[in-house]
Short mmCIF file of C-alpha atoms (C1' of nucleotides) in Angstrom, two decimals:
data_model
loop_
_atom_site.label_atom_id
_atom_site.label_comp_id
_atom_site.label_asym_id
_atom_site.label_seq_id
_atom_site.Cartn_x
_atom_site.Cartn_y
_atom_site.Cartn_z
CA UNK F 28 75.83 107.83 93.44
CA UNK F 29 75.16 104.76 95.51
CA UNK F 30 77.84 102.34 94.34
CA UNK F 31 76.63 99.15 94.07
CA UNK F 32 79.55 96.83 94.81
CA UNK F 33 79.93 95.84 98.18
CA UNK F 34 83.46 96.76 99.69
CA UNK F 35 85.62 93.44 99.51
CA UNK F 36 86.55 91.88 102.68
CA UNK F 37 90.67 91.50 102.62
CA UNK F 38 92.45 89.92 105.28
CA UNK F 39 94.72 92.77 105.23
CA UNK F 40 96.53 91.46 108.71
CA UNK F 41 99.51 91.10 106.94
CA UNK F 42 100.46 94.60 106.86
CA UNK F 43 100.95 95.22 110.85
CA UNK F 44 104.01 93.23 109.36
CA UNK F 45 104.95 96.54 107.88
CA UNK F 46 106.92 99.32 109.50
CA UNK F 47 104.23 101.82 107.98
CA UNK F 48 103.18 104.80 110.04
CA UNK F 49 99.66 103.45 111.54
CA UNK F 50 97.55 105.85 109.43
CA UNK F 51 99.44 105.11 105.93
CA UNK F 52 98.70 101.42 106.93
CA UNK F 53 95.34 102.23 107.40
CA UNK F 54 94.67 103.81 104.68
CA UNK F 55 95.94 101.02 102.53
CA UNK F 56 93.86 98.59 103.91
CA UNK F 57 90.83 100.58 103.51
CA UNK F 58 91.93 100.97 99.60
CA UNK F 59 93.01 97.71 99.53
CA UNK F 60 89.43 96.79 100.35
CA UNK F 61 87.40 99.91 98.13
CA UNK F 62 89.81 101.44 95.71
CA UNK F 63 87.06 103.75 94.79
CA UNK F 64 86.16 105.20 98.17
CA UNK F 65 86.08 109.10 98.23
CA UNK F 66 88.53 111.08 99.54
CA UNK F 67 85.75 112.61 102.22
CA UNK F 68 84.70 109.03 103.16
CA UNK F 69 88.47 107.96 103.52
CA UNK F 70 89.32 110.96 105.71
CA UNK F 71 86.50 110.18 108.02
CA UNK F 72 87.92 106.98 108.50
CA UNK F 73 91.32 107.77 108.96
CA UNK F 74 90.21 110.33 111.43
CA UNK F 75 91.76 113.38 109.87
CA UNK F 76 90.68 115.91 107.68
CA UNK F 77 91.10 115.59 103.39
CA UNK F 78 94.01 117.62 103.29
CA UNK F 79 96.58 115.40 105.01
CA UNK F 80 95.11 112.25 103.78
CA UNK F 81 95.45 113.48 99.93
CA UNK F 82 98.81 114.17 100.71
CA UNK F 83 99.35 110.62 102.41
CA UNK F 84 97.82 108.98 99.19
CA UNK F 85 99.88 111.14 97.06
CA UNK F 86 102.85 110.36 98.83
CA UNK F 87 101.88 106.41 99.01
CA UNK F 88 101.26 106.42 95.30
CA UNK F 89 104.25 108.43 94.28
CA UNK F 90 106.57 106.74 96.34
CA UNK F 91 105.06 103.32 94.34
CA UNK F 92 103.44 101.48 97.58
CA UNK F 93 100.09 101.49 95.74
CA UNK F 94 101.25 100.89 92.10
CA UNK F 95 97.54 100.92 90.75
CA UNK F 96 93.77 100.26 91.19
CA UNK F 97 92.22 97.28 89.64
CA UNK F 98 88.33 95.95 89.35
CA UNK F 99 88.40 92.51 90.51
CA UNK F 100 86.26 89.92 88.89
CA UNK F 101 84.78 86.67 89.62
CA UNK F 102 86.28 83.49 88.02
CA UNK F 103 83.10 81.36 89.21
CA UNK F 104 81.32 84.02 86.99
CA UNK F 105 83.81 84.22 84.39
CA UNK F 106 83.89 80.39 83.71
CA UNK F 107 87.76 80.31 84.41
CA UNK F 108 87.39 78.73 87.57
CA UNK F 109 89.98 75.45 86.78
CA UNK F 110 93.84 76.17 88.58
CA UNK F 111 96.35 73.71 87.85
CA UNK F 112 99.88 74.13 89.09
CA UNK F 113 102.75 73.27 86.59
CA UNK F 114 106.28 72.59 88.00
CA UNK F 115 108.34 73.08 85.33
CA UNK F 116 112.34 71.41 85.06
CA UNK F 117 114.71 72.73 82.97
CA UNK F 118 117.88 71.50 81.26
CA UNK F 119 119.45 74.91 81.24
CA UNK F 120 119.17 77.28 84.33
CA UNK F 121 122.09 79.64 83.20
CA UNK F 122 120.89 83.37 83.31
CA UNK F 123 120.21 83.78 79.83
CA UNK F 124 117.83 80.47 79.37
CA UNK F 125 115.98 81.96 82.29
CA UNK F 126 115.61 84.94 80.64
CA UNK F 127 114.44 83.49 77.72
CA UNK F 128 111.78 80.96 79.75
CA UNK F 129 111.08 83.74 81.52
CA UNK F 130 110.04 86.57 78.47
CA UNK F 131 108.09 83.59 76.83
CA UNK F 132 106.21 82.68 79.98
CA UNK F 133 104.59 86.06 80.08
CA UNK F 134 103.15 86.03 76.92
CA UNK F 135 100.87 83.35 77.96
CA UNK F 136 97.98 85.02 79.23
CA UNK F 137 96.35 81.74 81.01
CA UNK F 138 99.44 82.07 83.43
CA UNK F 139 98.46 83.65 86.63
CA UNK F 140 101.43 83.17 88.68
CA UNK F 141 105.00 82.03 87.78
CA UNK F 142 108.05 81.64 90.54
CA UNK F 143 111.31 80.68 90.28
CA UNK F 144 111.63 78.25 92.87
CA UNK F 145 114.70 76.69 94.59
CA UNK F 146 114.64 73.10 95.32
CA UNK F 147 113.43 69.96 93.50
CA UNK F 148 112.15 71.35 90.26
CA UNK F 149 112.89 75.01 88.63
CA UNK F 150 109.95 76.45 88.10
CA UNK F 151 106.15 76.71 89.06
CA UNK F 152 103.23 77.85 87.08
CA UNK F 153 99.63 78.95 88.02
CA UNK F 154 97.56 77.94 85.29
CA UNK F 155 93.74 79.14 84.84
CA UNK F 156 91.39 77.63 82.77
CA UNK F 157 88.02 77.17 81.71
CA UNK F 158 88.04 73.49 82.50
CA UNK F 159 90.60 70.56 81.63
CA UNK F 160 90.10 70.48 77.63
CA UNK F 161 91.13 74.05 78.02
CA UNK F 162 94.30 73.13 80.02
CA UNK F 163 95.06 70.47 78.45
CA UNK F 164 95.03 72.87 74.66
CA UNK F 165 97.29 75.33 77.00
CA UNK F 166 99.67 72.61 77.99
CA UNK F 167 100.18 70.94 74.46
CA UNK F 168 100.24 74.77 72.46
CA UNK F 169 101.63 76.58 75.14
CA UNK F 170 103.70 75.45 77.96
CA UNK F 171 105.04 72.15 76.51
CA UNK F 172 106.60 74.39 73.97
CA UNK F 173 108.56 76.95 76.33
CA UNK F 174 112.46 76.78 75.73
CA UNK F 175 114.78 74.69 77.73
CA UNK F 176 112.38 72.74 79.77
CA UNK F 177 112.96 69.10 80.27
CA UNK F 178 109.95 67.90 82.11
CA UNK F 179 106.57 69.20 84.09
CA UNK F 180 104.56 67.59 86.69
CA UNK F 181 100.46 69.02 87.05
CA UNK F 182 99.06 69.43 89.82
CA UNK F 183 94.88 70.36 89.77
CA UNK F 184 93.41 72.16 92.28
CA UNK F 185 89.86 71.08 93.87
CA UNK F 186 89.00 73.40 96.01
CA UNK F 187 90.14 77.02 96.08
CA UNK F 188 90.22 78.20 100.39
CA UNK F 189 91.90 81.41 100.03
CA UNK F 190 92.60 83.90 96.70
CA UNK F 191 94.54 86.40 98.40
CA UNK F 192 95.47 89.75 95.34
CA UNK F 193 96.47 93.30 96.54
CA UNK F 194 100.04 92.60 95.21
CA UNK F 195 102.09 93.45 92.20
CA UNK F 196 105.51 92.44 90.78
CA UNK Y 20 92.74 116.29 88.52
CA UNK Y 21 95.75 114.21 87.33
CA UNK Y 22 95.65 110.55 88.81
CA UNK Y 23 98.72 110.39 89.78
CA UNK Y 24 99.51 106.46 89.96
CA UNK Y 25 100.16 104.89 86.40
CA UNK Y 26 97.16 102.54 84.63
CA UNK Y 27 98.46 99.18 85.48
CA UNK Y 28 99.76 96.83 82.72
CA UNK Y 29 97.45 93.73 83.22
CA UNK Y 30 97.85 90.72 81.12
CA UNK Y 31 93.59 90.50 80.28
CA UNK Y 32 94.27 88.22 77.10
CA UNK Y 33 92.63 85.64 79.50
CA UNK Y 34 89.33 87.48 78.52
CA UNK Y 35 89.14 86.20 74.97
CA UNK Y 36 88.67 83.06 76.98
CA UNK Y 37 85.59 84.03 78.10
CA UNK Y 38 81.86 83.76 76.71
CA UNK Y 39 81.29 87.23 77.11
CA UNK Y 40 79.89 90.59 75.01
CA UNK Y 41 82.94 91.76 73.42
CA UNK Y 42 81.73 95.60 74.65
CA UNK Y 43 81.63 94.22 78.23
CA UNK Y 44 84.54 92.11 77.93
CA UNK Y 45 86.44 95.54 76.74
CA UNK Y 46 85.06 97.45 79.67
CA UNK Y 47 86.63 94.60 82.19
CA UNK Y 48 89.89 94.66 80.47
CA UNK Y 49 89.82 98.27 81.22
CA UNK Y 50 88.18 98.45 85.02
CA UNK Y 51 91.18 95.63 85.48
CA UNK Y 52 93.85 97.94 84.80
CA UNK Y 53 92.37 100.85 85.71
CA UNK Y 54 89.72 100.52 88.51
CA UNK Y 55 89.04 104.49 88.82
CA UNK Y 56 88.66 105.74 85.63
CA UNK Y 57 85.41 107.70 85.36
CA UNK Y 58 82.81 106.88 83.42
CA UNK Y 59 83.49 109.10 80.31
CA UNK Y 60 86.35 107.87 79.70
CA UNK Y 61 85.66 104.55 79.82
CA UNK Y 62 82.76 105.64 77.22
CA UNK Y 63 85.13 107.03 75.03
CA UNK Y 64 87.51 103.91 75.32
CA UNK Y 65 84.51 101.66 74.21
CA UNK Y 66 82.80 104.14 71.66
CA UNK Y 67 79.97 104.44 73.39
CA UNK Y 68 78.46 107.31 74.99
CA UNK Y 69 77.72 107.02 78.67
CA UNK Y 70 74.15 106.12 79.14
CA UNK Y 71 74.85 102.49 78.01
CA UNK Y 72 78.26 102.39 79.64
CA UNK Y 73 76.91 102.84 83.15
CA UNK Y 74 74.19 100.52 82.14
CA UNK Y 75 76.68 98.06 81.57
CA UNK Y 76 78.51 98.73 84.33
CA UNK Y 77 75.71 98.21 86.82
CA UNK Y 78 74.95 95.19 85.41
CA UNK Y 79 78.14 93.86 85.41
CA UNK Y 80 78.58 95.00 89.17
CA UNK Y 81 75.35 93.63 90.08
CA UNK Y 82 75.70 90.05 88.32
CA UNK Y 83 78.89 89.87 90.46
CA UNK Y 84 81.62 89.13 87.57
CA UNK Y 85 82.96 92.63 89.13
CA UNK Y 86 83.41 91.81 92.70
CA UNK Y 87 84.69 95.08 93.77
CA UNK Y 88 87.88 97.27 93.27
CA UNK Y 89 91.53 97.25 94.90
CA UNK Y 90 94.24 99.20 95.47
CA UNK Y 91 97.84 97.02 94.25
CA UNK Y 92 100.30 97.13 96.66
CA UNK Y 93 103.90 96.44 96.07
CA UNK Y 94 105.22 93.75 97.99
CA UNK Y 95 108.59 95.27 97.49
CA UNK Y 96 107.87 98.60 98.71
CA UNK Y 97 106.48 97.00 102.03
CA UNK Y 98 109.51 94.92 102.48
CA UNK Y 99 106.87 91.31 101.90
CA UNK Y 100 108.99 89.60 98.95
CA UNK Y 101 109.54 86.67 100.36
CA UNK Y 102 107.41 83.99 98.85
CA UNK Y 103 107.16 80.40 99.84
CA UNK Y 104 104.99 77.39 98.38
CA UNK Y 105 103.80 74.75 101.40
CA UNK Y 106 102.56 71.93 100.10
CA UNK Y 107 100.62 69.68 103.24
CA UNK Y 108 99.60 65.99 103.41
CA UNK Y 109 96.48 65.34 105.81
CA UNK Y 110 95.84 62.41 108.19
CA UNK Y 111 92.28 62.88 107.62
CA UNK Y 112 90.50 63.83 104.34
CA UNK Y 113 86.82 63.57 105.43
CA UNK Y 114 84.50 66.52 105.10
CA UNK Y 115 84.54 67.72 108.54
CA UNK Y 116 88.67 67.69 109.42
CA UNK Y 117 88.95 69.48 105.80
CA UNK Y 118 86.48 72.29 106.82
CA UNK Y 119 88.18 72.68 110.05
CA UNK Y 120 91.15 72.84 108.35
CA UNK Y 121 90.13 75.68 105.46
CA UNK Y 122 88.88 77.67 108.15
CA UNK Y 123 92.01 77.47 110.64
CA UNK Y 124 93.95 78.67 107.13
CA UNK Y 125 91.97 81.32 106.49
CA UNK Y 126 93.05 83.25 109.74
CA UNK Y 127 96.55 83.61 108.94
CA UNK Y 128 97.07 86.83 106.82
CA UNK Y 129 100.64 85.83 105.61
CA UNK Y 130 98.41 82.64 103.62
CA UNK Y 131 97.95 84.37 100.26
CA UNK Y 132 96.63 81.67 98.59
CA UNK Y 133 95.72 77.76 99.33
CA UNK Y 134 94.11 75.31 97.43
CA UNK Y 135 93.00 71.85 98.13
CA UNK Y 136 94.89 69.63 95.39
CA UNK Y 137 94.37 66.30 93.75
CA UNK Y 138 97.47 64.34 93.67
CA UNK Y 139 100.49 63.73 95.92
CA UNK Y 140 99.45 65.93 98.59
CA UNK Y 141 96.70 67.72 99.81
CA UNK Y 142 96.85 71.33 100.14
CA UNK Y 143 99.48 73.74 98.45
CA UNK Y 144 99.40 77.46 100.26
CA UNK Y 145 101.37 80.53 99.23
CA UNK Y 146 102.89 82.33 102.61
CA UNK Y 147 104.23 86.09 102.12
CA UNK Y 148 106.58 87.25 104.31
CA UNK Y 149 109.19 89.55 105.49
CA UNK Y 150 111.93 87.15 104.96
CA UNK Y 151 113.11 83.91 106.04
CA UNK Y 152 113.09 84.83 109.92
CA UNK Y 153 109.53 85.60 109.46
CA UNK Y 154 108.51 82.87 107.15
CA UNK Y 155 110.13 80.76 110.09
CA UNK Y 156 107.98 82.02 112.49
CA UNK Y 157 104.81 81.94 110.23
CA UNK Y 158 106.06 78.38 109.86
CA UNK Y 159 106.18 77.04 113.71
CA UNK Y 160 103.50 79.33 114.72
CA UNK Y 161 100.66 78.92 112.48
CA UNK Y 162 101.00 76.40 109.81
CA UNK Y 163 102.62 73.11 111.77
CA UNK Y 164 99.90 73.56 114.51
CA UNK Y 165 97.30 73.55 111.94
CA UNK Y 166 94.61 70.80 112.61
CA UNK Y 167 95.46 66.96 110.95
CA UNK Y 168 98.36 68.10 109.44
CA UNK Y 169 100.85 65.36 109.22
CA UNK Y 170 104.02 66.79 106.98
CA UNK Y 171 104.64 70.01 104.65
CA UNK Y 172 107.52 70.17 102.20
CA UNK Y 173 108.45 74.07 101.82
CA UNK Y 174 109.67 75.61 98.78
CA UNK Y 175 111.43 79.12 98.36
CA UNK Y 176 110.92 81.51 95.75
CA UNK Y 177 113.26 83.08 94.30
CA UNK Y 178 112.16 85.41 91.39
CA UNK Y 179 108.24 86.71 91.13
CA UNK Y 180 108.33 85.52 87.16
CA UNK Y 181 104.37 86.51 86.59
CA UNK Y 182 102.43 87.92 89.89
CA UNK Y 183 98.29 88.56 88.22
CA UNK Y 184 95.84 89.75 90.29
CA UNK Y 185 92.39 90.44 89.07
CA UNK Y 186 90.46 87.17 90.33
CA UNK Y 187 88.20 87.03 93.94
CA UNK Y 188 87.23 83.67 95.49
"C1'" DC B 19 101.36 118.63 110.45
"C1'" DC B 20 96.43 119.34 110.95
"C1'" DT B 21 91.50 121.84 110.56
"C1'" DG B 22 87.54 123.61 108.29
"C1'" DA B 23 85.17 125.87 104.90
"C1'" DA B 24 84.86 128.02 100.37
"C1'" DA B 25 85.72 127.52 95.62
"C1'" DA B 26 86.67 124.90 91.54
"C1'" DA B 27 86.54 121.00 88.90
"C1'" DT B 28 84.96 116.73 87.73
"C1'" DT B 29 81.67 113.16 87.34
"C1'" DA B 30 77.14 110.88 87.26
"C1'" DT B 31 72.26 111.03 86.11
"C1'" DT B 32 68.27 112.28 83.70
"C1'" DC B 33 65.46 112.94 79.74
"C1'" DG B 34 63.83 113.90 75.10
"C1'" DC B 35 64.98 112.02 70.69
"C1'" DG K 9 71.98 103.86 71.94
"C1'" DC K 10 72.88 109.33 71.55
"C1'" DG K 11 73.78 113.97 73.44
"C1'" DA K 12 72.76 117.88 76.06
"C1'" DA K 13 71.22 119.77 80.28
"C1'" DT K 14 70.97 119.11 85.05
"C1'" DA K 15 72.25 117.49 89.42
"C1'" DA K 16 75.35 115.66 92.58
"C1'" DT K 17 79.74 114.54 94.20
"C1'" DT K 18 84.42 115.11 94.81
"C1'" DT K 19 88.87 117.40 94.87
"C1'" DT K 20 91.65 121.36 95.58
"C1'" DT K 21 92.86 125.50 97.68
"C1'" DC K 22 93.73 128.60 101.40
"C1'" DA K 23 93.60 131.18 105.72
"C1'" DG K 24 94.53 130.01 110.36
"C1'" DG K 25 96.31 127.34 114.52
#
DNA sequence: CCTGAAAAATTATTCGC
DNA sequence: GCGAATAATTTTTCAGG
């Protein structure tokens, strides 16, 4: 089969941060950028045979470095290509508010990122949208409604420069 | 052979957003949280059989609202939890400084994400890191000696509340 | 801990309906 | 769009260094 999506170029630099063995590392960037490349093909790469590189996968995914393999899709395509940021203040930050802010947020699928964030405000939220009627609808049903919070400030982004995603919680 | 790495929980309600066949829609939601499942399967998992699956699939690939497939990392595994919002006022906005600027960002892996924003300031980027040392160093080494900066405010994360990964630029 | 090749299993593609 | 037959690819195993 000729697969016909082109690898995806990651600027995986970030992992000579890592104290991984050199091949491991390897290896994860090359999965980072094709999570569908063979086992043959990733063993040529890697210059070793298949045998030790299944067992480094194995190992990588067992140990829960690679926690999964995702398609990733175009929001340009999609029509979800609006970001606003949210920062969120709340009039409660004892644990179990935050837990509760926290469970709620999660059930709102147009949030693509949320950190709790020390400093001026408590909380910031990714939003994606189709366009501002659609964020606005997400900000009146949705996040104006989460518990505890006291006030938000929205920030909308222009221009997107770099959408970085090989990570997981 | 037993893939040995869990399907990943993705939070695809976004989808429903989205203008798309409800089949095709299905078969993202799927590819998202499981990039390597084979073809029959993912025939099964739709009701179809696999002629018009693949069919599908190739012209979702080919459209480009599937960009490609990754392998999810955990940032806590690698020891890169430390998150940190920049947000950076310019002393020049025209055209030219701006694209110098994008393309100076885009070199620095520890930059997971920046945007260009429309409000107080001018650019918000996401830097992973180590830790605090590290995010220091990112800091004076990379991100102050970026071109036509003039101030960043930084702002610590402290808990990954929602980390979603399934979008390209 | 790695190599290389054989064997086994899985997966994709094709084609008539 | 279906389903079976075919074709191709991919993974796993194992003897040997």
């Amino acid at each position: 089969m000729g697969r016909s999506v082109a690898r995806t170029t990651v600027r995986s630099g970030i992992f000579r941060m890592t104290q991984l063995d050199p091949i491991d590392r390897r290896i994860l960037e090359i999965l980072v950028a094709d999570a569908r490349i063979p086992l043959t093909e990733l063993a040529r790469a890697v210059g070793l045979s298949k045998t030790p590189v299944a067992q480094r996968l194995k190992r990588l995914e067992e140990s829960g470095i690679i926690t999964g393999y995702r398609a990733i899709l175009s929001p340009l395509k999609l029509g979800l290509t609006h970001v606003t940021y949210v920062e969120i203040s709340m009039s409660d930050t004892r644990q179990k508010a935050l837990e509760e802010f926290n469970a709620a947020v999660r059930l709102i699928p147009e949030v693509e990122e949320c950190y709790m964030i020390a400093g001026g405000y408590d909380y910031q939220l990714k939003i994606r949208s189709r366009d501002m009627a659609h964020f606005r609808q997400v900000m009146a049903e949705r996040i104006s409604t989460l518990p505890y919070i006291t006030s938000t400030s929205s920030y909308v982004a222009m221009e997107a420069v770099v959408e970085q995603n090989w990570t997981a919680i």
